[in-house]
XYZ file of C-alpha atoms in Angstrom:
690
model
C -23.847 5.568 -22.357
C -20.650 3.737 -22.837
C -20.021 4.215 -19.207
C -23.789 3.557 -18.341
C -24.182 7.070 -16.761
C -27.647 8.246 -16.201
C -28.254 12.011 -15.917
C -30.883 14.662 -17.061
C -29.495 16.845 -19.781
C -26.726 16.565 -22.268
C -23.429 14.991 -22.190
C -20.678 15.982 -24.426
C -17.590 13.659 -24.559
C -13.949 14.997 -25.048
C -11.358 12.246 -25.231
C -11.899 8.637 -24.423
C -11.775 6.934 -21.192
C -10.663 10.097 -19.167
C -13.530 12.400 -18.430
C -15.393 14.409 -15.702
C -18.785 15.754 -14.789
C -18.965 19.367 -14.480
C -21.752 21.390 -12.937
C -21.354 24.990 -14.170
C -17.499 25.301 -13.982
C -17.076 23.049 -10.911
C -15.994 19.281 -11.298
C -18.481 17.282 -9.586
C -17.419 13.541 -10.621
C -14.895 12.106 -12.727
C -15.594 8.987 -14.773
C -12.576 6.635 -15.983
C -12.781 3.931 -18.486
C -11.500 1.926 -15.491
C -14.981 1.592 -14.171
C -16.422 0.122 -17.393
C -13.590 -2.546 -17.199
C -15.473 -3.844 -14.016
C -18.624 -4.242 -15.945
C -20.654 -2.467 -13.286
C -20.617 1.083 -14.594
C -24.492 1.117 -14.488
C -24.147 0.942 -10.587
C -22.703 4.367 -10.611
C -25.944 5.968 -11.778
C -25.849 9.708 -11.548
C -29.224 11.206 -11.368
C -30.804 14.613 -10.599
C -28.026 16.608 -12.052
C -28.493 20.254 -13.544
C -29.782 20.459 -16.874
C -26.351 20.729 -18.551
C -23.381 18.304 -17.619
C -20.139 18.478 -19.696
C -17.967 15.504 -19.941
C -14.321 16.729 -20.443
C -10.754 15.699 -19.569
C -9.550 16.323 -16.121
C -8.168 14.967 -12.888
C -9.223 11.546 -11.543
C -11.735 12.440 -8.781
C -13.624 9.341 -7.602
C -10.785 6.820 -7.905
C -8.709 8.712 -5.455
C -11.465 10.141 -3.362
C -13.485 7.027 -3.218
C -10.197 5.109 -1.922
C -9.551 7.809 0.638
C -13.269 7.991 1.752
C -13.549 4.182 1.891
C -10.371 3.883 3.928
C -10.555 6.917 6.254
C -14.337 7.387 6.747
C -15.929 3.902 6.257
C -13.189 1.528 7.666
C -11.168 3.858 10.142
C -14.051 5.978 11.069
C -11.831 8.877 11.499
C -13.083 11.413 13.873
C -12.570 15.053 14.776
C -9.432 15.612 16.841
C -7.892 12.383 15.985
C -4.461 12.193 14.455
C -3.904 10.707 10.976
C -0.540 9.840 9.379
C -0.833 9.925 5.616
C 2.075 8.322 3.636
C 2.702 9.616 -0.091
C 0.715 12.763 0.688
C 1.424 14.327 -2.522
C -0.115 11.415 -4.586
C -3.697 11.435 -5.603
C -4.844 9.328 -2.869
C -2.930 11.338 -0.493
C -4.233 14.601 -1.494
C -7.749 13.264 -1.339
C -7.040 11.904 2.222
C -5.819 15.141 3.350
C -8.833 17.095 2.223
C -11.173 14.452 3.740
C -9.193 14.546 7.154
C -9.485 18.293 7.220
C -13.175 17.940 6.551
C -13.886 15.866 9.596
C -11.476 18.014 11.755
C -8.681 15.448 12.239
C -4.985 16.415 12.697
C -2.856 15.491 9.818
C 0.757 14.375 9.668
C 1.775 13.858 6.075
C 4.822 12.503 4.474
C 6.397 13.048 0.921
C 9.572 12.330 -0.846
C 10.812 15.673 -2.059
C 10.969 19.179 -0.689
C 8.623 20.404 -3.267
C 5.953 18.147 -2.303
C 6.438 18.699 1.365
C 5.998 22.320 0.827
C 2.751 21.849 -1.165
C 1.331 19.651 1.572
C 2.058 22.349 4.126
C 0.437 24.829 1.920
C -2.736 22.590 1.423
C -3.192 22.381 5.257
C -1.177 19.420 6.666
C -0.506 20.264 10.309
C 3.072 18.633 9.999
C 4.917 17.250 6.824
C 7.772 14.643 7.212
C 10.127 12.945 4.825
C 9.044 9.738 3.560
C 12.518 8.764 2.187
C 13.994 8.074 5.485
C 12.818 5.996 8.252
C 13.244 8.912 10.744
C 9.532 9.679 10.363
C 8.719 7.141 12.977
C 10.940 8.781 15.625
C 9.495 12.274 14.640
C 5.954 11.024 14.991
C 6.712 9.690 18.526
C 8.425 12.928 19.450
C 5.662 15.211 17.897
C 2.874 13.157 19.757
C 4.605 12.972 23.043
C 5.019 9.200 22.568
C 1.208 8.548 22.248
C 1.220 7.843 18.443
C -1.401 8.478 15.838
C -4.991 7.114 15.781
C -4.882 6.165 11.864
C -2.238 5.318 9.390
C -2.876 5.604 5.678
C 0.129 3.599 4.338
C 1.769 3.066 1.063
C 5.295 2.319 2.133
C 6.666 -1.231 2.128
C 9.177 -3.323 3.990
C 10.701 -1.827 6.991
C 9.059 1.563 6.503
C 5.660 -0.332 6.657
C 6.520 -1.902 10.084
C 7.745 1.454 11.529
C 4.569 3.010 10.272
C 2.520 0.456 12.376
C 4.806 1.231 15.449
C 3.446 4.859 15.087
C 0.032 3.626 16.134
C -1.386 4.264 19.556
C -3.881 1.727 21.280
C -6.953 1.120 19.153
C -5.308 2.597 16.133
C -6.318 1.529 12.793
C -3.748 0.610 9.988
C -4.985 1.230 6.451
C -2.847 -0.639 3.812
C -2.854 0.717 0.246
C 0.332 -0.722 -0.944
C 0.260 -4.032 -2.987
C 3.980 -4.931 -2.868
C 3.949 -6.600 0.483
C 0.795 -8.520 -0.321
C 2.252 -10.057 -3.395
C 5.731 -10.732 -1.656
C 3.681 -12.320 1.239
C 5.914 -10.310 3.640
C 5.673 -11.555 7.038
C 4.115 -9.296 9.751
C 4.597 -10.000 13.351
C 1.645 -10.036 15.807
C 3.145 -8.211 18.425
C 1.890 -4.782 17.764
C -1.551 -5.986 17.784
C -1.599 -6.495 21.555
C -2.397 -2.686 21.523
C -5.878 -3.577 20.085
C -4.806 -2.474 16.605
C -7.011 -3.026 13.460
C -5.335 -3.881 10.128
C -7.351 -3.222 6.795
C -6.050 -4.336 3.446
C -7.593 -1.895 0.804
C -8.142 -2.813 -2.828
C -10.665 -0.395 -4.332
C -11.113 -2.732 -7.463
C -12.536 -5.385 -5.283
C -14.837 -2.997 -3.579
C -16.312 -1.915 -6.845
C -16.522 -5.556 -8.076
C -17.820 -7.232 -4.942
C -19.580 -4.720 -2.885
C -21.588 -2.561 -5.598
C -24.176 -1.311 -3.126
C -21.594 -0.082 -0.662
C -19.595 1.469 -3.499
C -22.595 3.092 -4.937
C -23.422 4.649 -1.504
C -19.888 5.871 -0.884
C -19.815 7.275 -4.387
C -23.054 8.971 -3.780
C -21.720 10.658 -0.412
C -18.697 11.942 -2.406
C -20.640 13.538 -5.074
C -22.634 15.423 -2.559
C -19.421 16.755 -1.086
C -18.096 17.529 -4.456
C -21.238 19.355 -5.636
C -21.257 21.559 -2.505
C -17.733 22.453 -2.771
C -16.534 20.882 0.381
C -14.206 18.777 -1.697
C -12.280 20.303 -4.766
C -10.663 18.730 -7.738
C -7.383 17.276 -7.292
C -4.103 18.800 -8.729
C -3.295 17.160 -11.976
C -0.956 17.385 -14.813
C -2.196 17.009 -18.281
C 0.050 15.785 -20.973
C -0.743 15.255 -24.686
C -0.937 11.525 -25.995
C 2.446 12.097 -27.847
C 4.146 12.398 -24.541
C 2.658 9.325 -22.915
C 6.251 7.954 -22.336
C 6.974 11.094 -20.157
C 3.790 10.232 -18.263
C 4.892 6.826 -17.342
C 8.463 7.958 -16.495
C 6.893 10.666 -14.132
C 4.826 7.824 -12.543
C 7.748 5.415 -12.201
C 9.781 7.820 -10.267
C 6.888 9.185 -8.269
C 7.891 12.879 -9.678
C 4.132 13.894 -10.126
C 1.696 15.703 -7.758
C -1.808 14.345 -7.617
C -3.069 12.750 -11.012
C -1.346 12.371 -14.490
C -3.961 12.881 -17.165
C -3.058 11.835 -20.807
C -5.187 13.265 -23.436
C -5.658 11.443 -26.737
C -3.691 13.180 -29.462
C -5.980 15.505 -31.251
C -7.044 14.625 -34.937
C -4.877 16.829 -37.200
C -6.590 19.880 -38.351
C -3.954 21.125 -40.844
C -0.969 19.551 -42.687
C 2.467 20.893 -41.605
C 3.887 23.159 -44.219
C 5.733 21.077 -46.884
C 9.489 21.708 -47.294
C 10.690 22.705 -50.621
C 14.072 22.865 -52.042
C 16.898 25.328 -51.112
C 16.905 28.005 -53.967
C 19.848 27.432 -55.994
C 19.672 29.182 -59.260
C 21.856 27.420 -61.878
C 22.118 30.487 -64.127
C 22.967 32.840 -61.294
C 26.295 33.658 -59.580
C 27.007 32.364 -56.225
C 29.508 33.975 -53.644
C 31.003 31.966 -50.725
C 33.015 33.995 -48.440
C 35.479 31.542 -46.422
C 35.042 29.145 -49.570
C 38.591 28.248 -50.290
C 38.803 25.578 -47.585
C 36.843 23.579 -44.882
C 33.147 23.874 -44.662
C 32.879 26.761 -46.865
C 34.495 24.851 -49.735
C 32.181 21.848 -48.838
C 29.155 24.351 -49.292
C 30.579 25.250 -52.722
C 30.571 21.590 -53.702
C 27.020 21.061 -52.456
C 25.907 24.249 -54.366
C 27.311 22.691 -57.646
C 25.579 19.391 -56.841
C 22.482 21.346 -56.631
C 22.950 22.859 -60.034
C 24.957 25.890 -59.438
C 27.585 26.427 -62.224
C 29.125 29.893 -61.662
C 30.675 30.278 -58.131
C 33.292 32.619 -56.528
C 35.141 31.535 -53.770
C 36.466 34.149 -51.470
C 39.097 34.298 -48.445
C 41.614 36.546 -47.032
C 44.470 34.784 -48.583
C 42.840 34.520 -52.134
C 44.713 31.249 -52.658
C 43.879 27.469 -52.331
C 45.529 25.147 -50.145
C 47.178 22.192 -51.570
C 44.660 19.787 -50.105
C 41.809 21.949 -51.412
C 43.039 21.919 -55.126
C 41.590 18.560 -55.997
C 38.221 19.402 -54.803
C 37.982 22.604 -56.974
C 39.371 20.608 -60.012
C 36.629 17.970 -59.420
C 33.935 20.750 -59.554
C 35.433 22.319 -62.527
C 35.438 18.721 -64.152
C 31.583 18.672 -63.968
C 31.236 22.101 -65.714
C 31.330 24.474 -62.925
C 33.184 27.759 -63.207
C 35.190 28.541 -60.186
C 36.812 31.997 -59.506
C 39.134 32.478 -56.394
C 39.214 36.204 -54.992
C 40.960 37.607 -52.224
C 38.550 39.436 -49.734
C 38.900 40.673 -46.225
C 35.235 40.587 -45.164
C 35.603 42.955 -42.499
C 36.352 45.578 -44.883
C 33.098 46.999 -45.878
C 34.243 48.982 -48.798
C 36.068 45.993 -50.412
C 32.928 43.860 -49.770
C 30.621 46.397 -51.527
C 33.140 46.564 -54.460
C 33.213 42.872 -55.018
C 29.463 42.741 -54.710
C 28.892 45.324 -57.301
C 31.397 43.868 -59.696
C 29.804 40.409 -59.465
C 26.301 41.816 -60.036
C 27.516 43.630 -63.188
C 28.550 40.322 -64.557
C 25.144 39.129 -63.421
C 23.034 38.194 -61.832
C 24.274 37.667 -58.329
C 21.750 35.164 -56.631
C 23.233 33.903 -53.466
C 25.961 34.782 -50.891
C 27.229 32.470 -48.162
C 29.105 34.127 -45.246
C 31.224 31.256 -43.749
C 34.120 33.118 -42.581
C 35.385 32.588 -39.083
C 38.072 32.715 -36.640
C 38.516 30.735 -33.392
C 40.660 31.876 -30.307
C 39.451 29.695 -27.479
C 40.596 30.755 -23.951
C 39.402 30.415 -20.494
C 37.316 33.413 -19.299
C 40.289 34.437 -16.838
C 42.696 34.400 -19.993
C 40.384 36.185 -22.485
C 41.399 39.688 -23.389
C 40.076 42.427 -25.830
C 42.171 41.221 -28.642
C 40.940 37.664 -28.391
C 37.579 38.949 -28.341
C 37.682 41.143 -31.438
C 39.666 38.569 -33.370
C 36.675 36.370 -33.190
C 33.906 38.961 -33.446
C 35.170 40.753 -36.577
C 34.784 38.138 -39.244
C 31.244 37.445 -37.922
C 29.786 40.696 -36.849
C 31.803 43.213 -39.149
C 31.837 40.763 -42.012
C 27.935 40.067 -41.698
C 27.332 43.813 -41.459
C 29.431 44.494 -44.474
C 27.659 41.912 -46.568
C 24.321 42.968 -45.457
C 25.138 46.625 -46.365
C 26.476 45.460 -49.733
C 23.542 43.439 -51.004
C 20.900 46.566 -50.267
C 19.222 47.135 -53.656
C 20.285 43.518 -55.014
C 17.526 40.968 -55.429
C 19.379 37.841 -54.089
C 17.611 34.500 -53.456
C 19.614 33.624 -50.175
C 22.036 35.152 -47.651
C 23.423 32.362 -45.549
C 25.071 33.274 -42.341
C 27.090 30.584 -40.799
C 26.400 30.320 -36.925
C 27.030 27.349 -34.571
C 25.105 24.988 -32.328
C 27.200 26.269 -29.507
C 24.787 29.322 -29.428
C 21.949 27.006 -28.295
C 24.087 25.358 -25.569
C 27.194 27.417 -24.841
C 30.630 25.884 -24.981
C 33.537 26.262 -22.410
C 36.295 28.483 -23.511
C 34.191 29.821 -26.540
C 32.168 32.727 -25.048
C 33.575 35.080 -27.778
C 32.493 32.678 -30.473
C 29.156 31.952 -28.906
C 28.481 35.750 -28.593
C 29.433 36.305 -32.385
C 27.027 33.543 -33.525
C 24.221 34.912 -31.465
C 24.564 38.346 -32.904
C 24.486 36.768 -36.296
C 21.088 35.015 -35.602
C 19.814 38.174 -34.413
C 20.920 39.986 -37.575
C 19.243 37.354 -39.831
C 15.877 37.873 -37.939
C 16.068 41.444 -38.441
C 16.956 41.118 -42.299
C 14.108 38.896 -42.826
C 11.619 41.489 -41.216
C 13.009 43.840 -43.878
C 12.357 41.525 -46.625
C 15.910 40.176 -47.170
C 16.083 36.287 -47.692
C 18.528 35.894 -44.885
C 19.112 32.646 -42.773
C 21.420 32.022 -40.028
C 22.294 28.401 -39.686
C 23.532 26.851 -36.380
C 25.727 24.019 -37.559
C 26.567 21.253 -35.380
C 29.690 19.142 -35.654
C 30.704 18.382 -39.321
C 32.726 15.126 -39.777
C 34.383 15.480 -43.027
C 34.965 19.269 -43.514
C 35.982 22.214 -41.442
C 37.938 23.017 -38.156
C 36.552 19.842 -36.334
C 37.219 17.558 -38.961
C 40.940 18.694 -39.288
C 41.511 18.226 -35.473
C 39.662 15.323 -34.636
C 41.901 12.612 -35.379
C 44.731 14.030 -33.170
C 42.638 15.271 -30.283
C 41.413 12.476 -27.894
C 39.155 14.959 -25.908
C 37.291 16.027 -29.011
C 36.758 12.547 -30.117
C 35.395 11.737 -26.841
C 33.098 14.784 -26.953
C 31.944 14.598 -30.683
C 32.565 11.321 -32.120
C 28.900 10.292 -31.442
C 27.243 13.634 -32.702
C 28.953 14.354 -35.990
C 27.073 14.957 -39.319
C 28.408 14.407 -42.916
C 28.696 17.951 -44.818
C 26.281 16.805 -47.621
C 23.728 15.463 -45.069
C 23.846 18.573 -42.997
C 23.693 20.730 -46.146
C 20.695 18.935 -47.537
C 18.753 19.733 -44.332
C 18.695 23.426 -45.523
C 15.691 22.452 -47.420
C 13.720 22.417 -44.079
C 13.948 26.221 -44.005
C 12.268 26.592 -47.295
C 8.597 26.660 -48.334
C 7.291 24.403 -51.231
C 8.238 27.434 -53.684
C 11.739 27.589 -52.369
C 11.257 30.883 -50.363
C 13.058 31.113 -47.011
C 10.478 30.786 -44.180
C 12.792 30.757 -41.268
C 15.274 33.384 -40.056
C 17.324 30.693 -38.137
C 17.744 27.068 -38.230
C 19.812 24.572 -36.154
C 21.196 21.606 -38.001
C 23.087 19.560 -35.409
C 23.251 15.945 -34.039
C 23.649 16.294 -30.133
C 24.787 13.604 -27.813
C 22.772 14.853 -24.830
C 24.489 12.659 -22.286
C 27.959 13.932 -23.160
C 26.585 17.481 -23.567
C 24.772 17.275 -20.040
C 28.060 16.097 -18.496
C 30.169 18.828 -20.123
C 27.798 21.704 -20.145
C 26.106 23.290 -17.016
C 23.676 25.005 -19.229
C 21.676 21.750 -19.722
C 21.226 21.071 -15.964
C 18.320 23.711 -15.845
C 14.673 23.313 -16.214
C 14.677 24.501 -19.942
C 16.354 21.506 -21.171
C 14.520 18.940 -18.686
C 12.213 17.952 -21.396
C 14.818 17.031 -24.120
C 17.693 15.580 -22.134
C 16.829 11.961 -21.556
C 16.822 10.456 -18.064
C 19.700 8.277 -18.799
C 22.075 11.222 -19.180
C 23.867 13.262 -16.542
C 26.244 10.596 -15.419
C 29.660 11.348 -14.457
C 32.217 10.744 -17.386
C 33.694 7.267 -16.635
C 37.196 8.451 -17.970
C 37.487 11.540 -15.982
C 35.623 10.862 -12.580
C 36.359 7.171 -11.881
C 39.936 5.946 -11.728
C 39.397 2.124 -12.065
C 42.934 1.365 -11.498
C 42.885 3.062 -8.209
C 39.657 1.353 -7.088
C 41.303 -1.995 -8.114
C 44.277 -1.311 -5.823
C 42.148 -0.833 -2.756
C 40.969 -3.576 -0.159
C 37.551 -4.951 -0.639
C 36.127 -2.664 2.165
C 37.889 0.538 0.887
C 36.642 0.002 -2.695
C 32.996 -0.899 -1.475
C 33.046 2.351 0.313
C 34.356 4.352 -2.712
C 31.969 2.454 -5.211
C 29.082 3.286 -2.622
C 29.354 7.026 -3.388
C 28.979 6.080 -7.018
C 26.053 3.933 -6.473
C 24.247 6.427 -4.210
C 24.881 9.251 -6.943
C 23.271 7.142 -9.590
C 20.203 6.088 -7.525
C 19.691 9.730 -6.596
C 19.715 10.407 -10.175
C 17.328 7.792 -11.230
C 14.952 8.850 -8.434
C 15.555 12.680 -9.094
C 16.174 13.103 -5.304
C 19.232 14.815 -3.640
C 22.009 12.344 -2.783
C 21.811 13.133 0.861
C 18.210 11.640 0.996
C 19.403 8.156 -0.108
C 20.039 6.009 2.906
C 22.770 3.502 2.226
C 21.503 0.781 4.331
C 17.651 1.064 3.480
C 16.387 -1.443 1.027
C 16.088 -0.107 -2.552
C 12.404 -0.979 -2.801
C 11.704 1.149 0.174
C 13.648 4.065 -1.254
C 11.389 3.860 -4.280
C 13.304 1.756 -6.761
C 11.364 -0.632 -9.025
C 12.606 -3.190 -11.468
C 12.953 -1.032 -14.400
C 14.988 1.517 -12.248
C 17.181 -1.321 -11.187
C 17.886 -2.158 -14.839
C 18.483 1.656 -15.443
C 20.912 1.523 -12.448
C 22.671 -1.667 -13.640
C 23.184 -0.484 -17.188
C 24.599 2.886 -15.879
C 26.982 1.330 -13.418
C 28.256 -1.229 -15.749
C 29.140 1.442 -18.449
C 30.924 3.572 -15.840
C 32.879 0.793 -14.176
C 33.372 -1.611 -17.011
C 31.913 -4.668 -15.130
C 29.305 -7.005 -15.968
C 26.890 -6.848 -13.049
C 24.600 -9.687 -12.183
C 20.808 -8.987 -11.841
C 19.885 -8.220 -8.357
C 16.456 -8.828 -6.938
C 14.568 -6.081 -5.030
C 12.606 -8.829 -3.303
C 15.863 -9.811 -1.288
C 15.843 -6.351 0.589
C 19.022 -5.366 -1.216
C 20.552 -1.998 -0.187
C 22.565 0.572 -1.876
C 25.593 -0.766 0.465
C 24.934 -4.353 -0.865
C 25.107 -3.253 -4.413
C 28.281 -1.555 -3.751
C 29.902 -4.388 -2.202
C 28.962 -6.675 -4.996
C 30.518 -4.260 -7.504
C 33.630 -3.967 -5.357
C 33.805 -7.851 -5.288
C 33.859 -7.719 -9.162
C 36.609 -4.903 -9.224
C 39.089 -6.026 -6.565
C 41.592 -8.666 -6.529
C 41.897 -10.035 -2.960
C 45.080 -11.714 -2.471
C 45.026 -14.918 -0.389
C 47.622 -17.512 0.358
C 48.515 -19.278 -2.911
C 46.076 -17.597 -5.040
C 43.400 -14.882 -5.506
C 39.885 -14.414 -5.183
C 38.601 -12.454 -8.018
C 35.586 -11.508 -10.279
C 32.148 -13.434 -9.792
C 33.502 -15.476 -6.825
C 34.482 -12.323 -5.084
C 31.146 -10.794 -5.664
C 29.283 -13.899 -4.538
C 31.423 -13.871 -1.400
C 30.619 -10.314 -0.810
C 26.818 -10.606 -1.340
C 25.920 -13.364 1.187
C 25.114 -12.480 4.514
C 26.893 -9.228 4.039
C 25.938 -7.712 7.497
C 26.853 -10.807 9.365
C 30.220 -10.879 7.481
C 30.998 -7.216 8.344
C 30.544 -7.984 11.842
C 33.360 -10.772 11.739
C 36.935 -9.848 12.535
C 39.212 -9.445 9.510
C 41.283 -12.092 10.238
C 38.486 -14.620 10.532
C 37.296 -13.342 7.287
C 40.517 -13.932 5.510
C 40.553 -17.494 7.027
C 36.950 -18.148 5.667
C 38.043 -16.807 2.198
C 41.230 -19.102 2.236
C 38.979 -22.162 3.099
C 36.449 -21.309 0.101
C 39.410 -20.955 -2.179
C 41.012 -24.088 -1.266
C 37.750 -26.009 -1.801
C 37.249 -24.410 -5.193
C 40.698 -25.556 -6.054
C 40.040 -29.089 -5.084
C 36.800 -29.212 -7.158
C 38.725 -27.767 -10.125
C 41.234 -30.542 -9.906
C 38.484 -33.150 -10.072
C 37.173 -31.560 -13.249
């Protein structure tokens, strides 16, 4: 009733505003809340349907199919054996047009912007599939049709690509314009092509529904019949939950989707997430921290005391406190904690068993932290057996020794300290990553046997441990980790997340880390795979400005040389924004035609400013700016061009580089220098008058 639908039988609604009509298991029509926005939903009366019609979320059928049907069948009158060029063939309207063209028996040439989409179009029946990201499609169409051209063009491209598409038409061809950009930009269109008896149709389905209701209803009825008998099938679509609506807009922004994007409203919660409790720290029990005389192990001991523990044993291979650790232990003793320091080689199973038994005898032993570790980072080519064993032994042999020693003892927790490098990998640390991965497997096995074991994959800790000790003197570490460190107390408090409301451990593994995804993407090849595509933000993956761009070298180049060098950077960033291979970005094609919009331009500008340390003026897509234009403007901000008696630098060089760039490039270098001197002299005279 909300949409004014009439049918025989029952209608059940799932969601709001994104629904389809099903006959049995076949979708026969889709209804979008968009129809209701035109206040003419009753015109789309659906009658004489089977007794049961389900309304459920699915792909948008009538909007896409109605657009394609109105364009190809009603306006263009596409016939059997004619040839149609369908741009944006992997979009919803493009796929609907492909299905309709095949239905009438036409030959289909389709274009798409990625290899994946082009492969899909070929699979769905397009006779020929071309690349829409370059202007070469026009030459390809001419070659494939023997110079005759096509009968119909269904266009969604703009600018020069739109003009080249019109050139693809043969005499008496029909041009169907779906795009709105050229309309609103009032783009001029020469009349010369129309000497070939061409027809041009501007298509806006909203106006059809609002102004031609009788025609819209008739076309809609024709479509329902084709859908009901199986001639037309539901369009491919991707369904995303309401919580990921930002991802849906991003997919649409960069044309990364196939068919339709359907966003389901978030479901009403059916149950509450399990409440977190507090990590079990028994105030009257004994707590053993292996590797507890320094670093993060000592910070763990301090945290246990803050949580109520009063009897702690700190074990290490040396069995002594470093001078810098003594004040921390004395502070713990000052608040009433009993701290014993013992010597222990955790890889010695017998020594570990004896210590556990002796501590349990003084009773009761309630928790053990295995924080012992050794690092021996090396390149893979330099790694040897000794380096591998040196790192694995305290982790693997030590954890095995502790696990064996606690058999028969009812402890509240066994904490095994792992690392977030296990999640992502880390160059030079495959031995350390392997050891931590083994620890996490051990924790899972122990929990299955009823042992309260938890392996914690810690991220970078700012104020305790190896990283904290080495951060201040290592610029590389600061660059990689300064934005992703956690305070020790903050990190340890997060252990509560692994506990149920009554304090029992409910997880065998837990990662507690703050990750700078942009830096991680740059440094770790693991993140380049599809597994991390959902969590690594689109803004990451840029080249490191400190390592990949030599700004001083750029500034020493001539304007032309710098522009060429910067162009490579610009092309790479545009390709990243559009999720396309760099080779598909044409340097002299307007960005709007490549697929950039204003939000993408803002993203490009931000990234370039960060990488090249310049303040880049806003650039309008409406002016037909190309990647080469962008690079030349940036080069003008970077390069100091020496002239007679002075320099042309900064915004002035950028402005000079951005005006009539193609005309300027055609002028001899000597003439360009003379023009620059003239401009500079005029500027000096103006400044002298101020």
